[in-house]
Coordinates of C-alpha atoms and ligand atoms in Angstrom, one line a residue:
M1 CA -19.9 7.3 -8.6
P2 CA -17.0 6.9 -10.7
E3 CA -16.8 5.0 -13.8
I4 CA -15.7 1.3 -13.6
L5 CA -14.0 -0.9 -16.1
S6 CA -13.7 -4.4 -15.7
V7 CA -10.3 -5.4 -16.8
A8 CA -9.9 -9.5 -17.0
W9 CA -6.5 -10.8 -16.7
Q10 CA -4.2 -14.1 -16.2
A11 CA -1.3 -14.5 -15.3
G12 CA 1.1 -15.9 -17.6
T13 CA -1.1 -15.5 -20.7
P14 CA -1.9 -12.5 -22.8
L15 CA -4.5 -9.7 -22.0
P16 CA -7.5 -10.4 -23.8
P17 CA -9.0 -7.8 -26.3
A18 CA -11.5 -6.4 -24.2
S19 CA -9.3 -5.9 -21.4
I20 CA -6.8 -4.0 -23.6
A21 CA -10.0 -2.0 -25.1
A22 CA -10.3 -1.0 -21.4
I23 CA -6.6 0.0 -20.8
Q24 CA -6.6 2.1 -24.1
R25 CA -9.9 4.1 -22.5
A26 CA -7.5 4.5 -19.3
A27 CA -4.4 5.5 -21.2
A28 CA -6.5 8.3 -23.2
T29 CA -7.8 9.6 -19.8
L30 CA -4.7 9.7 -18.2
A31 CA -3.2 11.7 -21.5
G32 CA -5.6 14.2 -21.5
G33 CA -4.7 15.0 -17.6
G34 CA -7.2 12.7 -16.1
L35 CA -7.3 10.5 -12.7
V36 CA -7.2 6.7 -13.2
A37 CA -7.5 4.2 -10.1
V38 CA -5.5 1.4 -11.2
P39 CA -4.8 -2.2 -9.6
T40 CA -1.2 -3.3 -8.3
E41 CA 0.0 -6.4 -6.7
T42 CA 0.1 -4.1 -3.6
V43 CA -2.7 -1.9 -3.2
Y44 CA -4.7 -0.1 -5.7
G45 CA -2.9 3.5 -7.2
L46 CA -4.4 6.7 -7.6
A47 CA -2.5 7.3 -11.0
A48 CA -1.8 10.7 -13.4
V49 CA 1.1 11.4 -15.9
A50 CA 3.7 11.9 -13.7
T51 CA 5.3 14.6 -15.9
D52 CA 2.1 16.5 -15.7
P53 CA 1.9 19.0 -12.9
D54 CA -1.9 19.9 -13.5
A55 CA -2.6 16.4 -13.3
V56 CA -0.5 15.7 -10.2
A57 CA -2.0 18.6 -8.5
R58 CA -5.3 16.8 -9.0
I59 CA -4.3 13.7 -7.2
F60 CA -3.2 15.8 -4.2
A61 CA -6.5 17.1 -4.3
A62 CA -8.4 14.4 -4.4
K63 CA -6.5 12.9 -1.5
G64 CA -6.3 15.7 0.6
R65 CA -2.8 14.9 0.8
P66 CA -0.4 17.3 2.5
A67 CA 1.9 18.8 -0.8
S68 CA 4.9 17.9 1.7
N69 CA 4.4 14.1 0.7
P70 CA 6.3 13.4 -2.2
L71 CA 4.6 10.3 -4.6
I72 CA 5.9 7.4 -6.2
V73 CA 6.3 7.3 -10.1
H74 CA 5.8 4.3 -11.8
V75 CA 7.6 3.3 -14.9
A76 CA 7.1 0.3 -17.0
D77 CA 10.8 -0.7 -16.9
A78 CA 14.3 0.1 -15.6
E79 CA 15.2 2.1 -18.7
A80 CA 12.3 4.4 -18.1
A81 CA 13.4 4.3 -14.4
R82 CA 16.7 5.4 -15.6
A83 CA 15.5 8.7 -17.2
L84 CA 13.6 10.0 -14.4
A85 CA 17.3 9.8 -11.7
A86 CA 19.9 12.0 -11.5
S87 CA 21.8 9.0 -11.3
W88 CA 21.5 5.0 -11.3
P89 CA 24.4 3.8 -9.0
D90 CA 25.1 -0.1 -9.1
T91 CA 22.3 -0.4 -6.0
A92 CA 19.5 0.3 -8.1
A93 CA 20.6 -1.7 -11.3
R94 CA 21.1 -4.5 -8.7
C95 CA 17.5 -4.0 -7.0
A96 CA 16.0 -3.8 -10.4
A97 CA 17.6 -6.8 -11.8
C98 CA 16.3 -9.0 -8.4
H99 CA 13.1 -7.5 -7.8
W100 CA 11.6 -5.5 -10.6
P101 CA 8.6 -5.7 -11.8
G102 CA 7.8 -6.2 -8.0
P103 CA 6.8 -4.6 -4.7
L104 CA 10.2 -2.9 -4.3
T105 CA 10.2 1.1 -4.6
I106 CA 13.6 2.8 -4.5
V107 CA 14.3 6.5 -4.0
L108 CA 17.4 8.3 -6.1
P109 CA 18.3 11.7 -7.0
A110 CA 15.8 13.0 -9.2
A111 CA 16.3 14.3 -13.1
A112 CA 15.3 17.8 -13.5
V113 CA 12.3 16.1 -16.1
V114 CA 10.6 15.3 -12.5
P115 CA 8.3 17.7 -11.4
A116 CA 8.7 19.2 -8.1
I117 CA 5.2 18.8 -7.1
V118 CA 5.7 15.1 -7.3
R119 CA 8.8 15.2 -5.6
A120 CA 7.1 17.8 -3.2
G121 CA 9.7 20.0 -3.5
G122 CA 12.8 17.9 -2.4
D123 CA 15.7 16.6 -4.5
T124 CA 15.1 12.9 -4.7
V125 CA 12.3 10.6 -6.6
A126 CA 10.6 6.9 -5.4
L127 CA 10.7 4.6 -8.3
R128 CA 8.9 1.5 -8.8
C129 CA 8.2 -0.9 -11.6
P130 CA 5.0 -2.6 -10.6
E131 CA 4.2 -6.5 -11.5
H132 CA 0.4 -6.2 -12.3
P133 CA -0.3 -7.4 -15.9
V134 CA -3.0 -4.5 -15.8
T135 CA -1.1 -1.6 -15.1
A136 CA 2.2 -3.1 -16.6
S137 CA 0.2 -3.1 -20.1
L138 CA -1.1 0.2 -19.0
L139 CA 2.4 1.8 -18.6
R140 CA 3.5 0.5 -21.7
I141 CA 0.8 1.6 -24.0
L142 CA 0.7 4.9 -22.4
G143 CA 4.5 5.3 -22.8
R144 CA 4.6 7.8 -19.9
P145 CA 5.2 7.2 -16.0
L146 CA 2.8 7.4 -13.6
A147 CA 2.6 9.0 -10.2
A148 CA 0.4 7.0 -8.4
P149 CA -0.2 7.1 -4.3
S150 CA -2.5 4.6 -2.8
A151 CA -6.2 5.6 -4.0
N152 CA -7.5 6.2 -0.5
R153 CA -8.1 9.8 1.1
S154 CA -4.7 11.1 2.7
G155 CA -4.5 8.9 6.1
A156 CA -7.3 6.1 5.7
I157 CA -6.8 2.3 5.0
S158 CA -5.4 1.7 1.7
P159 CA -7.5 -0.1 -1.1
T160 CA -7.3 -3.5 -2.3
T161 CA -10.7 -3.3 -4.3
A162 CA -12.2 -1.3 -6.8
A163 CA -14.8 -0.7 -4.7
H164 CA -12.7 0.3 -1.7
V165 CA -11.6 3.0 -4.5
A166 CA -15.0 4.1 -5.3
A167 CA -16.1 4.4 -1.4
S168 CA -13.1 6.3 -0.5
L169 CA -12.6 9.1 -3.9
G170 CA -16.0 8.8 -5.2
N171 CA -16.3 11.4 -8.1
A172 CA -12.5 12.7 -7.3
V173 CA -11.5 9.6 -10.0
D174 CA -12.5 9.8 -13.1
L175 CA -11.8 6.1 -14.1
I176 CA -11.5 2.8 -11.9
L177 CA -9.9 -0.2 -13.9
D178 CA -11.0 -3.1 -11.5
G179 CA -8.5 -6.0 -11.6
G180 CA -9.8 -7.7 -8.8
S181 CA -8.2 -7.9 -5.2
C182 CA -4.6 -6.9 -4.8
D183 CA -2.5 -10.1 -4.5
R184 CA -0.1 -8.7 -1.8
G185 CA -2.6 -6.5 -0.1
I186 CA 0.2 -3.9 1.4
E187 CA 2.2 -1.1 -0.1
S188 CA 5.3 -1.7 -1.4
T189 CA 8.6 -1.6 0.5
V190 CA 10.5 1.6 0.0
L191 CA 14.2 1.8 0.1
D192 CA 16.1 4.7 -0.3
L193 CA 19.6 4.7 -2.2
T194 CA 20.6 8.1 -2.1
D195 CA 23.3 7.4 0.8
E196 CA 26.1 5.0 1.1
L197 CA 24.0 2.8 3.4
P198 CA 20.8 2.0 1.7
R199 CA 17.9 2.0 3.8
V200 CA 14.3 0.6 4.2
L201 CA 12.3 3.7 4.8
R202 CA 8.9 1.5 4.9
P203 CA 8.9 -2.6 5.2
G204 CA 6.9 -4.1 2.7
P205 CA 7.1 -7.6 0.9
V206 CA 10.3 -7.3 -0.1
S207 CA 12.2 -8.0 3.1
R208 CA 15.3 -6.0 4.2
S209 CA 17.3 -9.2 4.0
A210 CA 16.0 -10.1 0.5
V211 CA 17.3 -6.5 -0.1
E212 CA 20.7 -7.7 1.3
T213 CA 20.7 -10.6 -0.6
A214 CA 20.1 -8.5 -3.9
L215 CA 22.6 -6.1 -2.9
G216 CA 25.6 -7.7 -1.3
C217 CA 25.6 -5.5 1.6
R218 CA 24.3 -4.4 4.6
V219 CA 20.9 -2.4 5.0
E220 CA 19.0 0.3 7.5
G221 CA 16.2 -0.9 9.0
P222 CA 13.4 1.8 9.2
G223 CA 12.7 4.1 12.2
G224 CA 15.5 4.5 15.0
T225 CA 18.5 6.6 13.1
T226 CA 16.1 7.7 10.1
P227 CA 16.6 11.3 9.7
A228 CA 13.6 13.4 9.7
G229 CA 11.6 13.9 6.8
R230 CA 13.3 11.3 4.8
S231 CA 10.4 9.6 3.8
P232 CA 7.3 12.2 4.9
G233 CA 4.6 10.1 4.2
L234 CA 5.5 8.0 6.9
L235 CA 3.6 9.7 9.8
P236 CA 3.2 7.6 13.2
K237 CA -0.8 7.5 12.2
H238 CA -1.7 6.3 8.7
Y239 CA -3.4 3.6 7.5
A240 CA -6.0 3.9 10.1
P241 CA -9.7 2.5 10.0
K242 CA -12.4 4.6 11.5
A243 CA -12.9 2.8 14.6
Q244 CA -10.1 3.0 17.4
L245 CA -7.9 -0.2 16.9
E246 CA -5.9 -2.1 19.4
V247 CA -3.1 -4.9 19.0
V248 CA -3.2 -7.5 21.5
A249 CA -1.4 -10.2 23.2
A250 CA -4.3 -12.4 24.1
S251 CA -7.6 -11.2 22.5
T252 CA -10.5 -13.1 23.7
E253 CA -10.0 -11.5 27.1
R254 CA -10.0 -8.3 26.0
V255 CA -12.8 -8.9 23.4
G256 CA -14.6 -10.1 26.4
E257 CA -14.2 -6.8 28.5
Q258 CA -15.1 -4.5 25.8
L259 CA -18.2 -6.4 24.8
R260 CA -19.3 -6.3 28.6
Q261 CA -19.0 -2.5 28.3
G262 CA -21.3 -2.8 25.9
V263 CA -19.6 -1.7 23.0
E264 CA -19.7 -3.4 19.3
V265 CA -16.3 -4.8 18.8
G266 CA -14.7 -6.0 15.9
W267 CA -12.1 -8.8 16.4
L268 CA -9.4 -10.1 14.3
T269 CA -7.9 -13.1 14.8
C270 CA -4.7 -14.9 13.6
G271 CA -5.3 -18.3 13.0
S272 CA -8.3 -19.4 14.2
L273 CA -9.0 -18.6 18.3
D274 CA -11.2 -20.6 20.3
G275 CA -13.8 -17.8 21.3
G276 CA -16.1 -20.4 22.0
P277 CA -17.5 -18.4 25.4
L278 CA -18.4 -15.6 22.9
A279 CA -20.2 -17.1 20.6
D280 CA -23.5 -15.5 22.1
S281 CA -22.3 -12.0 21.0
S282 CA -21.5 -13.0 17.9
R283 CA -25.2 -14.0 17.2
S284 CA -26.3 -10.8 19.0
G285 CA -24.6 -8.8 16.3
R286 CA -22.4 -6.9 18.9
L287 CA -19.2 -8.9 17.7
H288 CA -17.9 -9.2 14.5
R289 CA -15.2 -12.0 14.2
I290 CA -12.9 -12.3 11.3
D291 CA -10.7 -15.2 11.2
L292 CA -7.2 -14.1 9.3
P293 CA -4.9 -16.4 8.1
A294 CA -1.4 -17.4 10.2
E295 CA 0.5 -17.2 7.6
A296 CA 2.3 -13.7 6.8
D297 CA 1.8 -13.4 2.7
S298 CA -2.0 -14.5 3.4
Y299 CA -2.6 -12.6 6.4
A300 CA -1.6 -9.4 4.5
R301 CA -3.4 -10.3 1.6
S302 CA -6.4 -10.2 3.8
L303 CA -5.8 -7.4 6.0
Y304 CA -7.1 -4.1 4.6
A305 CA -10.0 -5.9 3.4
A306 CA -11.0 -6.9 7.1
L307 CA -10.8 -3.5 8.1
H308 CA -12.5 -2.3 5.5
Q309 CA -15.2 -4.6 6.5
L310 CA -15.5 -3.6 9.8
D311 CA -15.2 -0.1 9.2
A312 CA -18.5 -0.8 7.0
A313 CA -20.2 -2.5 9.8
G314 CA -19.6 0.6 12.3
V315 CA -17.8 -1.3 15.0
D316 CA -16.5 1.0 18.1
C317 CA -13.7 -0.5 18.4
I318 CA -11.3 -3.0 16.5
I319 CA -9.5 -5.8 18.7
V320 CA -6.6 -7.3 16.9
E321 CA -4.7 -10.7 18.1
R322 CA -0.8 -9.5 18.2
P323 CA 0.4 -11.6 15.1
P324 CA 4.0 -13.5 15.1
Q325 CA 7.3 -11.7 15.6
E326 CA 9.2 -13.5 12.5
E327 CA 10.8 -10.9 10.0
A328 CA 8.1 -12.2 7.7
W329 CA 5.6 -10.1 9.4
Q330 CA 7.5 -6.9 10.1
A331 CA 5.5 -5.3 7.4
I332 CA 2.0 -6.1 9.2
H333 CA 3.3 -5.1 12.5
D334 CA 4.2 -1.6 11.0
R335 CA 0.8 -1.3 9.5
L336 CA -1.1 -2.3 12.6
T337 CA 1.6 -0.4 14.9
R338 CA 0.4 2.9 12.8
A339 CA -3.2 2.0 12.8
S340 CA -3.4 1.9 16.2
H341 CA -1.7 5.1 17.1
R342 CA -3.2 7.1 19.3
E343 CA -3.2 11.0 18.6
Ligands
LIG1 O1 2.6 -0.3 -3.2 C1 3.1 0.9 -3.5 O2 3.7 1.7 -3.0 C2 1.7 1.8 -3.8 C3 1.3 1.3 -5.0 C4 0.2 2.2 -5.3 O3 2.0 1.6 -6.0 N1 2.1 3.1 -3.5 C5 1.8 4.0 -2.5 O4 2.1 5.0 -2.1 O5 1.5 3.4 -1.3 P1 1.7 6.0 -1.1 O6 2.0 7.6 -1.8 O7 0.5 5.8 -0.7 O8 3.0 5.6 -0.4 C6 4.6 6.3 -0.8 C7 5.3 6.3 0.0 C8 5.2 7.4 1.3 O9 5.4 7.2 2.4 C9 5.8 8.8 0.7 O10 6.1 9.9 1.7 C10 6.9 7.9 0.8 O11 6.3 6.6 -0.4 N2 8.1 8.5 -0.4 C11 7.1 9.0 -1.4 N3 8.5 9.8 -2.3 C12 9.2 9.7 -1.8 C13 10.8 10.4 -1.9 N4 11.3 11.0 -2.8 N5 11.3 10.0 -0.6 C14 10.9 9.1 0.3 N6 10.2 9.1 0.6 C15 9.0 8.9 -0.3
LIG2 MG1 -1.0 5.6 1.1

């Protein structure tokens, strides 16, 4: 098991000395070429110093990540981001002013200081300024940018707790900073600013309309006309649990059907559903039911933990009650669609 350092923090108050000491240890590990898992407001990241190609290579090895999939670089502020971009358009300045620190990643032409391995050989770089006080403080203490994908094996569900990281990566990570459960629970919005028309490559906590408000112009959505290879990590199957996952409108019936076939079922409801007739199966241990909240932000916060829990329980299939269709649920639908993709 990797070493896990617990880091206490409270929004709006200075970090206690013990937390700063833990963050200083993490900074030393990173400066020495090590890998540290760090809490962010979205999911845990697996960090290395972005300008150290050998350390970054260890990220790819630890995750089993294809070399063709570039990494997000995390920075302390907009000034640090500018140093990594070949140009800083007005759109970038507006995004940073309105949404940083926060769960918005912007893609820009890369400056030469960004190693090719971080860019996966491309000429752009993804930049994000995280809001989580622990990682924000780490970036300031270290004084260098951090390349950090989600801290899970490639293709698996992103971690929202330190325990998820340890279970997925084990000793491949040198140190885990445990900052508790991630508040947002799903990965950042990725926004491509390299073209005339800004485009959301990956929906996330910052909605497309929030970006349009910040930029004062139209923003393209993901999918459809997205040029192939623009965001190599956005494969159809991603963020997937081990069990086969299905999203259905009338989940009670589907769950009943599966139980009658004798399989062990994980059931994610959206708001509490009346599954009265299925209560016997719950008691027999063949049905694992988790009621997720009917509000999008709270649902996002709990979704991955629920999927991790069902995987750990060893269910054969996961039935997800289809959430509402409004914009607030878009990123959740994106992740559920990927998780349910059959090869
Ligand atoms: O919330 C998050 O974004 C988390 C935390 C740790 O910051 N990170 C994260 O990283 O989700 P990762 O590597 O799991 O997902 C990053 C996505 C991938 O789909 C990748 O292909 C895309 O961003 N990406 C990275 N660099 C890119 C670039 N230069 N151009 C286009 N897409 C890029
Ligand atoms: Mg990931």
